[in-house]
PDB file of C-alpha atoms in Angstrom:
ATOM      1  CA  SER A   1     163.745  76.325 134.881  1.00  0.00           C
ATOM      2  CA  ALA A   2     160.448  76.355 133.013  1.00  0.00           C
ATOM      3  CA  VAL A   3     156.876  76.487 134.220  1.00  0.00           C
ATOM      4  CA  ILE A   4     154.272  74.877 131.990  1.00  0.00           C
ATOM      5  CA  SER A   5     150.529  75.458 132.083  1.00  0.00           C
ATOM      6  CA  GLN A   6     148.173  73.054 130.387  1.00  0.00           C
ATOM      7  CA  LYS A   7     144.493  73.493 129.625  1.00  0.00           C
ATOM      8  CA  PRO A   8     142.163  71.800 130.189  1.00  0.00           C
ATOM      9  CA  SER A   9     143.349  69.920 133.255  1.00  0.00           C
ATOM     10  CA  ARG A  10     140.634  67.345 132.653  1.00  0.00           C
ATOM     11  CA  ASP A  11     137.662  66.818 130.399  1.00  0.00           C
ATOM     12  CA  ILE A  12     135.021  64.275 129.595  1.00  0.00           C
ATOM     13  CA  CYS A  13     134.356  63.938 125.894  1.00  0.00           C
ATOM     14  CA  GLN A  14     131.943  62.118 123.662  1.00  0.00           C
ATOM     15  CA  ARG A  15     133.066  59.536 121.152  1.00  0.00           C
ATOM     16  CA  GLY A  16     133.725  61.021 117.719  1.00  0.00           C
ATOM     17  CA  THR A  17     134.473  64.541 118.920  1.00  0.00           C
ATOM     18  CA  SER A  18     137.824  66.337 118.996  1.00  0.00           C
ATOM     19  CA  LEU A  19     139.549  68.188 121.789  1.00  0.00           C
ATOM     20  CA  THR A  20     142.439  70.625 121.704  1.00  0.00           C
ATOM     21  CA  ILE A  21     144.909  70.787 124.578  1.00  0.00           C
ATOM     22  CA  GLN A  22     146.877  73.958 125.089  1.00  0.00           C
ATOM     23  CA  CYS A  23     150.395  74.202 126.487  1.00  0.00           C
ATOM     24  CA  GLN A  24     151.843  77.539 127.605  1.00  0.00           C
ATOM     25  CA  VAL A  25     155.453  77.911 128.745  1.00  0.00           C
ATOM     26  CA  ASP A  26     156.775  80.826 130.807  1.00  0.00           C
ATOM     27  CA  SER A  27     159.954  81.094 128.747  1.00  0.00           C
ATOM     28  CA  GLN A  28     161.005  80.664 125.142  1.00  0.00           C
ATOM     29  CA  VAL A  29     161.970  77.101 124.336  1.00  0.00           C
ATOM     30  CA  THR A  30     162.820  75.509 121.034  1.00  0.00           C
ATOM     31  CA  MET A  31     162.079  71.897 121.797  1.00  0.00           C
ATOM     32  CA  MET A  32     158.688  70.741 122.987  1.00  0.00           C
ATOM     33  CA  PHE A  33     157.241  67.263 123.311  1.00  0.00           C
ATOM     34  CA  TRP A  34     153.827  65.711 123.765  1.00  0.00           C
ATOM     35  CA  TYR A  35     153.533  62.534 125.828  1.00  0.00           C
ATOM     36  CA  ARG A  36     150.660  60.228 126.683  1.00  0.00           C
ATOM     37  CA  GLN A  37     150.377  58.396 129.973  1.00  0.00           C
ATOM     38  CA  GLN A  38     147.730  55.898 130.942  1.00  0.00           C
ATOM     39  CA  PRO A  39     147.046  56.150 134.698  1.00  0.00           C
ATOM     40  CA  GLY A  40     149.651  54.126 136.526  1.00  0.00           C
ATOM     41  CA  GLN A  41     151.605  53.453 133.350  1.00  0.00           C
ATOM     42  CA  SER A  42     154.695  54.721 131.590  1.00  0.00           C
ATOM     43  CA  LEU A  43     155.034  57.833 129.456  1.00  0.00           C
ATOM     44  CA  THR A  44     154.886  57.386 125.684  1.00  0.00           C
ATOM     45  CA  LEU A  45     156.218  60.041 123.338  1.00  0.00           C
ATOM     46  CA  ILE A  46     153.621  61.110 120.784  1.00  0.00           C
ATOM     47  CA  ALA A  47     155.530  63.765 118.872  1.00  0.00           C
ATOM     48  CA  THR A  48     158.237  66.383 118.938  1.00  0.00           C
ATOM     49  CA  ALA A  49     157.126  69.929 118.145  1.00  0.00           C
ATOM     50  CA  ASN A  50     159.970  72.288 117.452  1.00  0.00           C
ATOM     51  CA  GLN A  51     159.151  75.840 116.528  1.00  0.00           C
ATOM     52  CA  GLY A  52     159.749  76.559 112.861  1.00  0.00           C
ATOM     53  CA  SER A  53     159.390  72.996 111.649  1.00  0.00           C
ATOM     54  CA  GLU A  54     156.704  70.389 111.188  1.00  0.00           C
ATOM     55  CA  ALA A  55     156.029  68.155 114.145  1.00  0.00           C
ATOM     56  CA  THR A  56     157.598  64.709 113.957  1.00  0.00           C
ATOM     57  CA  TYR A  57     155.526  61.773 115.132  1.00  0.00           C
ATOM     58  CA  GLU A  58     156.591  58.555 116.784  1.00  0.00           C
ATOM     59  CA  SER A  59     155.613  55.171 115.466  1.00  0.00           C
ATOM     60  CA  GLY A  60     151.948  54.538 116.065  1.00  0.00           C
ATOM     61  CA  PHE A  61     150.938  58.195 116.075  1.00  0.00           C
ATOM     62  CA  VAL A  62     149.805  60.102 112.992  1.00  0.00           C
ATOM     63  CA  ILE A  63     149.184  63.726 112.211  1.00  0.00           C
ATOM     64  CA  ASP A  64     145.560  63.203 111.189  1.00  0.00           C
ATOM     65  CA  LYS A  65     144.763  61.832 114.626  1.00  0.00           C
ATOM     66  CA  PHE A  66     147.005  64.134 116.676  1.00  0.00           C
ATOM     67  CA  PRO A  67     147.539  67.406 114.803  1.00  0.00           C
ATOM     68  CA  ILE A  68     149.950  69.741 116.544  1.00  0.00           C
ATOM     69  CA  SER A  69     150.518  73.453 116.215  1.00  0.00           C
ATOM     70  CA  ARG A  70     153.580  75.354 117.390  1.00  0.00           C
ATOM     71  CA  PRO A  71     153.022  78.989 116.445  1.00  0.00           C
ATOM     72  CA  ASN A  72     155.776  80.437 118.652  1.00  0.00           C
ATOM     73  CA  LEU A  73     158.422  79.582 121.220  1.00  0.00           C
ATOM     74  CA  THR A  74     156.080  79.613 124.221  1.00  0.00           C
ATOM     75  CA  PHE A  75     152.928  77.883 123.016  1.00  0.00           C
ATOM     76  CA  SER A  76     151.709  74.658 121.446  1.00  0.00           C
ATOM     77  CA  THR A  77     148.484  72.771 120.991  1.00  0.00           C
ATOM     78  CA  LEU A  78     147.717  69.089 120.583  1.00  0.00           C
ATOM     79  CA  THR A  79     144.374  68.046 119.163  1.00  0.00           C
ATOM     80  CA  VAL A  80     142.991  64.585 119.747  1.00  0.00           C
ATOM     81  CA  SER A  81     140.687  63.986 116.790  1.00  0.00           C
ATOM     82  CA  ASN A  82     137.707  61.720 116.346  1.00  0.00           C
ATOM     83  CA  MET A  83     138.119  60.392 119.866  1.00  0.00           C
ATOM     84  CA  SER A  84     137.340  56.870 120.971  1.00  0.00           C
ATOM     85  CA  PRO A  85     137.437  55.360 124.475  1.00  0.00           C
ATOM     86  CA  GLU A  86     140.960  54.111 123.699  1.00  0.00           C
ATOM     87  CA  ASP A  87     142.117  57.733 123.661  1.00  0.00           C
ATOM     88  CA  SER A  88     141.239  58.116 127.337  1.00  0.00           C
ATOM     89  CA  SER A  89     144.547  59.024 128.916  1.00  0.00           C
ATOM     90  CA  ILE A  90     146.650  61.770 130.430  1.00  0.00           C
ATOM     91  CA  TYR A  91     148.366  63.966 127.860  1.00  0.00           C
ATOM     92  CA  LEU A  92     151.465  65.825 128.998  1.00  0.00           C
ATOM     93  CA  CYS A  93     153.336  68.680 127.419  1.00  0.00           C
ATOM     94  CA  SER A  94     157.062  68.790 128.036  1.00  0.00           C
ATOM     95  CA  VAL A  95     159.928  71.123 127.179  1.00  0.00           C
ATOM     96  CA  VAL A  96     163.668  70.730 127.405  1.00  0.00           C
ATOM     97  CA  LEU A  97     166.182  73.437 128.147  1.00  0.00           C
ATOM     98  CA  THR A  98     169.176  73.341 125.846  1.00  0.00           C
ATOM     99  CA  SER A  99     171.401  75.882 127.546  1.00  0.00           C
ATOM    100  CA  GLY A 100     172.364  76.921 131.036  1.00  0.00           C
ATOM    101  CA  ALA A 101     172.537  74.967 134.244  1.00  0.00           C
ATOM    102  CA  ASN A 102     169.377  72.962 133.446  1.00  0.00           C
ATOM    103  CA  THR A 103     170.528  71.763 130.030  1.00  0.00           C
ATOM    104  CA  GLY A 104     168.863  68.493 129.092  1.00  0.00           C
ATOM    105  CA  GLU A 105     166.304  68.612 131.864  1.00  0.00           C
ATOM    106  CA  LEU A 106     162.708  67.938 130.795  1.00  0.00           C
ATOM    107  CA  PHE A 107     159.979  69.965 132.460  1.00  0.00           C
ATOM    108  CA  PHE A 108     156.453  68.610 132.339  1.00  0.00           C
ATOM    109  CA  GLY A 109     153.073  70.212 132.562  1.00  0.00           C
ATOM    110  CA  GLU A 110     150.561  68.872 135.055  1.00  0.00           C
ATOM    111  CA  GLY A 111     148.818  66.969 132.292  1.00  0.00           C
ATOM    112  CA  SER A 112     145.368  66.931 130.748  1.00  0.00           C
ATOM    113  CA  ARG A 113     143.252  63.967 131.776  1.00  0.00           C
ATOM    114  CA  LEU A 114     140.833  62.988 129.024  1.00  0.00           C
ATOM    115  CA  THR A 115     137.974  60.569 129.465  1.00  0.00           C
ATOM    116  CA  VAL A 116     136.125  59.518 126.330  1.00  0.00           C
ATOM    117  CA  LEU A 117     132.673  58.014 126.727  1.00  0.00           C
TER     118      LEU A 117
ATOM    119  CA  GLN B   1     163.180  49.679 122.533  1.00  0.00           C
ATOM    120  CA  GLN B   2     161.602  50.397 125.883  1.00  0.00           C
ATOM    121  CA  PRO B   3     164.193  50.119 128.651  1.00  0.00           C
ATOM    122  CA  VAL B   4     163.589  47.498 131.289  1.00  0.00           C
ATOM    123  CA  GLN B   5     163.331  48.650 134.883  1.00  0.00           C
ATOM    124  CA  SER B   6     163.637  46.519 137.960  1.00  0.00           C
ATOM    125  CA  PRO B   7     162.212  46.004 140.453  1.00  0.00           C
ATOM    126  CA  GLN B   8     158.639  46.925 139.561  1.00  0.00           C
ATOM    127  CA  ALA B   9     157.907  47.906 143.125  1.00  0.00           C
ATOM    128  CA  VAL B  10     159.731  48.183 146.416  1.00  0.00           C
ATOM    129  CA  ILE B  11     158.713  49.000 149.974  1.00  0.00           C
ATOM    130  CA  LEU B  12     161.256  50.543 152.310  1.00  0.00           C
ATOM    131  CA  ARG B  13     161.299  51.691 155.883  1.00  0.00           C
ATOM    132  CA  GLU B  14     162.666  55.160 156.501  1.00  0.00           C
ATOM    133  CA  GLY B  15     166.435  55.093 156.515  1.00  0.00           C
ATOM    134  CA  GLU B  16     166.798  52.019 154.333  1.00  0.00           C
ATOM    135  CA  ASP B  17     168.583  51.986 150.995  1.00  0.00           C
ATOM    136  CA  ALA B  18     167.348  50.877 147.578  1.00  0.00           C
ATOM    137  CA  VAL B  19     168.663  50.380 144.078  1.00  0.00           C
ATOM    138  CA  ILE B  20     166.609  50.715 140.903  1.00  0.00           C
ATOM    139  CA  ASN B  21     167.999  49.392 137.653  1.00  0.00           C
ATOM    140  CA  CYS B  22     167.372  50.382 134.063  1.00  0.00           C
ATOM    141  CA  SER B  23     168.746  48.436 131.120  1.00  0.00           C
ATOM    142  CA  SER B  24     168.566  48.826 127.371  1.00  0.00           C
ATOM    143  CA  SER B  25     169.243  46.523 124.447  1.00  0.00           C
ATOM    144  CA  LYS B  26     170.330  49.521 122.358  1.00  0.00           C
ATOM    145  CA  ALA B  27     173.392  51.747 122.559  1.00  0.00           C
ATOM    146  CA  LEU B  28     172.525  54.785 124.603  1.00  0.00           C
ATOM    147  CA  TYR B  29     173.666  58.371 124.589  1.00  0.00           C
ATOM    148  CA  SER B  30     172.050  59.316 127.858  1.00  0.00           C
ATOM    149  CA  VAL B  31     169.854  58.060 130.667  1.00  0.00           C
ATOM    150  CA  HIS B  32     167.468  60.346 132.518  1.00  0.00           C
ATOM    151  CA  TRP B  33     165.802  59.666 135.857  1.00  0.00           C
ATOM    152  CA  TYR B  34     162.473  61.175 136.922  1.00  0.00           C
ATOM    153  CA  ARG B  35     160.236  60.781 139.940  1.00  0.00           C
ATOM    154  CA  GLN B  36     156.475  61.113 139.716  1.00  0.00           C
ATOM    155  CA  LYS B  37     154.191  61.390 142.696  1.00  0.00           C
ATOM    156  CA  HIS B  38     150.574  60.368 142.368  1.00  0.00           C
ATOM    157  CA  GLY B  39     148.572  62.914 140.417  1.00  0.00           C
ATOM    158  CA  GLU B  40     151.594  65.091 139.724  1.00  0.00           C
ATOM    159  CA  ALA B  41     153.925  65.730 136.820  1.00  0.00           C
ATOM    160  CA  PRO B  42     157.229  63.852 136.591  1.00  0.00           C
ATOM    161  CA  VAL B  43     160.126  65.730 138.157  1.00  0.00           C
ATOM    162  CA  PHE B  44     163.690  65.580 136.901  1.00  0.00           C
ATOM    163  CA  LEU B  45     166.321  63.952 139.124  1.00  0.00           C
ATOM    164  CA  MET B  46     169.431  63.630 136.985  1.00  0.00           C
ATOM    165  CA  ILE B  47     170.959  62.870 133.613  1.00  0.00           C
ATOM    166  CA  LEU B  48     173.795  60.485 132.942  1.00  0.00           C
ATOM    167  CA  LEU B  49     175.651  60.980 129.718  1.00  0.00           C
ATOM    168  CA  LYS B  50     177.768  58.538 127.805  1.00  0.00           C
ATOM    169  CA  GLY B  51     181.277  58.989 129.092  1.00  0.00           C
ATOM    170  CA  GLY B  52     180.048  61.112 131.973  1.00  0.00           C
ATOM    171  CA  GLU B  53     180.511  60.869 135.682  1.00  0.00           C
ATOM    172  CA  GLN B  54     178.249  59.434 138.317  1.00  0.00           C
ATOM    173  CA  MET B  55     175.667  61.999 139.290  1.00  0.00           C
ATOM    174  CA  ARG B  56     174.173  62.889 142.629  1.00  0.00           C
ATOM    175  CA  HIS B  57     171.002  64.647 143.748  1.00  0.00           C
ATOM    176  CA  GLU B  58     170.875  65.052 147.521  1.00  0.00           C
ATOM    177  CA  LYS B  59     171.048  61.492 148.865  1.00  0.00           C
ATOM    178  CA  ILE B  60     170.192  59.988 145.507  1.00  0.00           C
ATOM    179  CA  SER B  61     172.935  59.030 143.113  1.00  0.00           C
ATOM    180  CA  ALA B  62     173.118  57.207 139.807  1.00  0.00           C
ATOM    181  CA  SER B  63     175.608  55.523 137.547  1.00  0.00           C
ATOM    182  CA  PHE B  64     175.724  54.535 133.897  1.00  0.00           C
ATOM    183  CA  ASN B  65     177.573  51.438 132.723  1.00  0.00           C
ATOM    184  CA  GLU B  66     178.178  51.986 129.009  1.00  0.00           C
ATOM    185  CA  LYS B  67     179.413  48.467 128.397  1.00  0.00           C
ATOM    186  CA  LYS B  68     176.205  46.970 129.737  1.00  0.00           C
ATOM    187  CA  GLN B  69     173.919  49.860 128.634  1.00  0.00           C
ATOM    188  CA  GLN B  70     172.619  49.871 132.151  1.00  0.00           C
ATOM    189  CA  SER B  71     171.968  52.585 134.684  1.00  0.00           C
ATOM    190  CA  SER B  72     171.325  52.245 138.386  1.00  0.00           C
ATOM    191  CA  LEU B  73     169.678  54.716 140.749  1.00  0.00           C
ATOM    192  CA  TYR B  74     170.818  54.535 144.364  1.00  0.00           C
ATOM    193  CA  LEU B  75     168.576  55.881 147.099  1.00  0.00           C
ATOM    194  CA  THR B  76     170.414  56.197 150.398  1.00  0.00           C
ATOM    195  CA  ALA B  77     168.828  56.627 153.821  1.00  0.00           C
ATOM    196  CA  SER B  78     165.384  56.890 152.283  1.00  0.00           C
ATOM    197  CA  GLN B  79     162.922  59.516 153.456  1.00  0.00           C
ATOM    198  CA  LEU B  80     159.137  59.547 153.299  1.00  0.00           C
ATOM    199  CA  SER B  81     159.417  62.165 150.557  1.00  0.00           C
ATOM    200  CA  TYR B  82     161.152  59.638 148.310  1.00  0.00           C
ATOM    201  CA  SER B  83     157.889  57.778 147.769  1.00  0.00           C
ATOM    202  CA  GLY B  84     156.670  57.828 144.194  1.00  0.00           C
ATOM    203  CA  THR B  85     157.212  56.138 140.876  1.00  0.00           C
ATOM    204  CA  TYR B  86     160.681  56.368 139.391  1.00  0.00           C
ATOM    205  CA  PHE B  87     161.098  56.323 135.636  1.00  0.00           C
ATOM    206  CA  CYS B  88     164.227  56.024 133.615  1.00  0.00           C
ATOM    207  CA  GLY B  89     164.188  57.605 130.186  1.00  0.00           C
ATOM    208  CA  THR B  90     166.723  56.644 127.563  1.00  0.00           C
ATOM    209  CA  GLU B  91     168.058  58.558 124.590  1.00  0.00           C
ATOM    210  CA  LEU B  92     169.579  56.427 121.876  1.00  0.00           C
ATOM    211  CA  GLY B  93     173.108  57.005 120.710  1.00  0.00           C
ATOM    212  CA  LEU B  94     171.952  57.831 117.193  1.00  0.00           C
ATOM    213  CA  GLY B  95     169.595  60.443 118.541  1.00  0.00           C
ATOM    214  CA  ALA B  96     172.124  62.265 120.659  1.00  0.00           C
ATOM    215  CA  GLY B  97     170.871  65.716 121.497  1.00  0.00           C
ATOM    216  CA  SER B  98     167.341  64.972 120.348  1.00  0.00           C
ATOM    217  CA  TYR B  99     166.077  64.578 123.921  1.00  0.00           C
ATOM    218  CA  GLN B 100     163.484  62.168 122.576  1.00  0.00           C
ATOM    219  CA  LEU B 101     163.198  59.809 125.509  1.00  0.00           C
ATOM    220  CA  THR B 102     161.798  56.321 125.767  1.00  0.00           C
ATOM    221  CA  PHE B 103     160.653  55.691 129.309  1.00  0.00           C
ATOM    222  CA  GLY B 104     160.671  52.444 131.224  1.00  0.00           C
ATOM    223  CA  LYS B 105     157.553  51.113 132.919  1.00  0.00           C
ATOM    224  CA  GLY B 106     158.537  52.628 136.218  1.00  0.00           C
ATOM    225  CA  THR B 107     159.410  51.439 139.707  1.00  0.00           C
ATOM    226  CA  LYS B 108     156.932  52.231 142.444  1.00  0.00           C
ATOM    227  CA  LEU B 109     158.758  53.094 145.647  1.00  0.00           C
ATOM    228  CA  SER B 110     156.918  53.281 148.941  1.00  0.00           C
ATOM    229  CA  VAL B 111     158.706  54.499 152.053  1.00  0.00           C
ATOM    230  CA  ILE B 112     156.959  53.766 155.316  1.00  0.00           C
ATOM    231  CA  PRO B 113     157.720  55.091 158.818  1.00  0.00           C
TER     232      PRO B 113
END
């Protein structure tokens, strides 16, 4: 299994500012994902961040708005840039195990709840 | 290509059974099922792979009909702990092994005593 820690767990931000969310995993994983979830809604994939390669973004998400770093196999950051109220959401880090008994299983962090005023 | 889940919500009494469906208009490689309790992270239940067998997790089982691109989650003899929102996540056939999932809108399940 994998245990994921996200920071901050919640924050209130001012319009136009940027915030960086950190994701720490207790084991080395190649594949990591960032999702967004509006309260009570579905999860939407923002980007895939595999160590050793540039992050790949889903339609509707761009690197200038959501820059991602993946410096090693246990850590990643997602920055939400130039925030607007529409960016208010829960951002979740997720990893997938690609070997062993848990192959294919996604593990999620507890999420970072952002409120933009 | 968001999969369609049904029903949107269901209320059960303890011990009753329920079925949640997930369908896609695209050819799928796999279907994942997750349960999310309020304020918590989604938790993995099971994966169904193209050509794979029906899976089971305790009293919860699931199937994947490749011809219809549809998966069903079966909750048997429901318990209070089953309450939460159930999401199916689909991986397209072309993206096999990418684990890039598209999630449905979720089915809110409430189990009452």
